[in-house]
Amino acid sequence: IALLGGLMGTMFTIALRRLFIVEEALPYPEGVACREVLVAGEEGGEGSQAILYALGIGAIYGLMVKGFQATHHTVEGVINFMGTKIYGGIDLSVALLSVGFIVGIRIASFIFLGGMFGFMILVPMYGLINGWGEGDSSVEQFKWIWATQIRYAGVGAMVVGGLYTLWSMRKSIITGISKALKTTTGDDEDLIRTEIDLPMKFVFAFCTVIVGLTLLFYWWKTGSFILSLAGAAFLAVTAFFFAAVAGYIAGVVGSSNSPVSGMTIATLLFTVALVWIIGDLMLGLSTPTLMLATMLIASIVASSAAIAGDVMQDLKTGHMVGATPRIQQTAEIIGVITGALVIGPTLKLLHNAFGITKTACLREAAETGRNCDNALLAPQAELIGDIVRGSFVGDVNMQMIILGVVIAVVLIWLKMPVMSVAIGIYLPLGLSVPIMLGGVLSYFAFRSAHLRVDGELRDKPSKKAIDAAKEVENRGVLIGAGFIAGESILGVLVALLIVLEIDLTSIFNTGVLNNFLSLIFFGWFVLVFLWLATRSLPSKGNLIRDFSLITKDIFGKIISMFKLSK
């Protein structure tokens, strides 16, 4: 799946490079940021050191929390309140903190809003009306209601949100597709080095081979040639469509804001319809075969779309630094092949060590008795599984999904970002809290830059202040990426140690800090992150003074909102 989808997306992206990057000159913000990283690494100095610092600090944190298990990875609790229960919790992850800083205060706040709505309103209401069900503790009872009921409201909201996101971006999608279908002319011999792509004849021939291999792969796994032929034809059309969409939208708003989740959901729904008509009505295949075929077809299309935006960002970076596209595209193909070979064993390693998705882990726990406390949540995987299973088996919680649809419609009416709030409802609140914290840090860092340049906090900062905040943002993104990579890499290494039955806690006889000290430990790394991310602030001023003035400004605006106008 990773190999076929990745190569398909890469090939389509190569065909679109000159159109989107050269002729249209789309901005591709992550590609520009990667150029800054390359320049910092080439020049050395503080920028290069900051990346290494962040990578090392993130790795140290991951080793202490996941390897030595010196602190709790989650601090949470439930209190009784007016006949119901109120939950509070935070996932102590510097990676999630960094995600919040990167996405910014707006997106982080809407994710947090969704989490608060699910955990502070929907779960207590459901428990008050229907009882608290299973679980040996209040926390387990609270999470049981969220997992078996409220989470499906997030599913319904995400489905509507994904489709609405695609609809709202229909003009960009139509523009991207129409431009992609235009043929570009030109002889490579007449082009300068920095404009020579892989030959288009090779690209289209390679795409034909991939479609043929996909047909054989589908046939091998499902045993139905007719369904596999339909799936391969569907792949050829939709993969190109979504690769063009992903490549264009990533160029306009960036990969981080590209609606890949919406594309995946839309692909999944179309695939369900295709498999149901051909596999069920026409061929009468078994339900497990129908579900497998749906997953195989949709996953390759989704992989193609996901890789397309990233590859286009890479090609944008290469265009800015004077790389030869043909050589860079060859490297992209090698990278996709390498990643496809590595990802399978890596996922297997993580699943053996922790369990990928709570659902899969608990199902295995019933047979093997494994511990699922540290299971990886993988919300997109759970979401796709819920949609596929509900489509063919019918055991999905339709009442809650309809509630989620209603919530999404209200959010659309209020002109709020549906997907962000829906993700917050779907995720545990504990994951939303560090994301929100990271968003708050980004807001204070940017406003601090405005304050130091302008000398005061203005509703509309000067251009110089905005540029200073952009410098802080670029550095914060680098630091955040380092923290994410460091913690993630250590997670994989710890998984390897677990599979090899090497227990660091037993070898070094380490204890576990209590909840309060675990929070203090996490707070120290939050301060380190803030210190590193704000090194590019103008020198005039200090963070404590900035913090007090910005806080005063925030409360002043809140109070003014509630004052009656004369």
XYZ file of C-alpha atoms in Angstrom, residues 19-21 23-32 165 168-177 179 243-259 263 308-310 312-313 316 470:
50
model
C 2.781 23.924 -13.731
C 2.293 24.592 -10.005
C 5.788 25.692 -8.975
C 4.190 28.743 -14.076
C 1.759 29.371 -11.196
C 4.559 30.106 -8.659
C 2.441 28.934 -5.735
C 3.981 29.884 -2.354
C 4.282 26.410 -0.687
C 4.960 27.745 2.857
C 6.512 24.545 4.255
C 8.812 24.363 1.248
C 9.970 27.901 1.986
C -13.966 21.425 3.586
C -15.634 25.135 0.493
C -12.367 24.761 -1.437
C -14.129 23.722 -4.649
C -12.812 26.727 -6.581
C -9.220 25.865 -5.691
C -9.898 22.205 -6.512
C -11.429 23.054 -9.894
C -8.556 25.420 -10.652
C -5.965 22.813 -9.685
C -7.585 20.070 -11.760
C -4.539 23.426 -14.719
C -2.865 14.278 -6.058
C -3.608 17.420 -8.069
C -5.899 18.731 -5.333
C -3.372 18.005 -2.566
C -0.492 19.488 -4.557
C -2.369 22.666 -5.387
C -3.889 23.267 -1.947
C -0.548 22.536 -0.235
C 0.915 25.252 -2.431
C -1.743 27.737 -1.404
C -2.283 27.091 2.312
C 0.481 24.602 3.181
C 0.515 20.884 3.871
C -0.450 21.427 7.517
C -3.743 23.030 6.441
C -4.389 20.749 3.461
C -7.627 18.777 3.985
C -9.962 13.755 0.973
C 1.713 14.427 -3.227
C 1.569 17.554 -1.084
C 4.799 16.678 0.720
C 5.540 19.164 -4.024
C 6.830 21.036 -0.967
C 9.492 23.855 -4.186
C 7.513 35.794 11.575
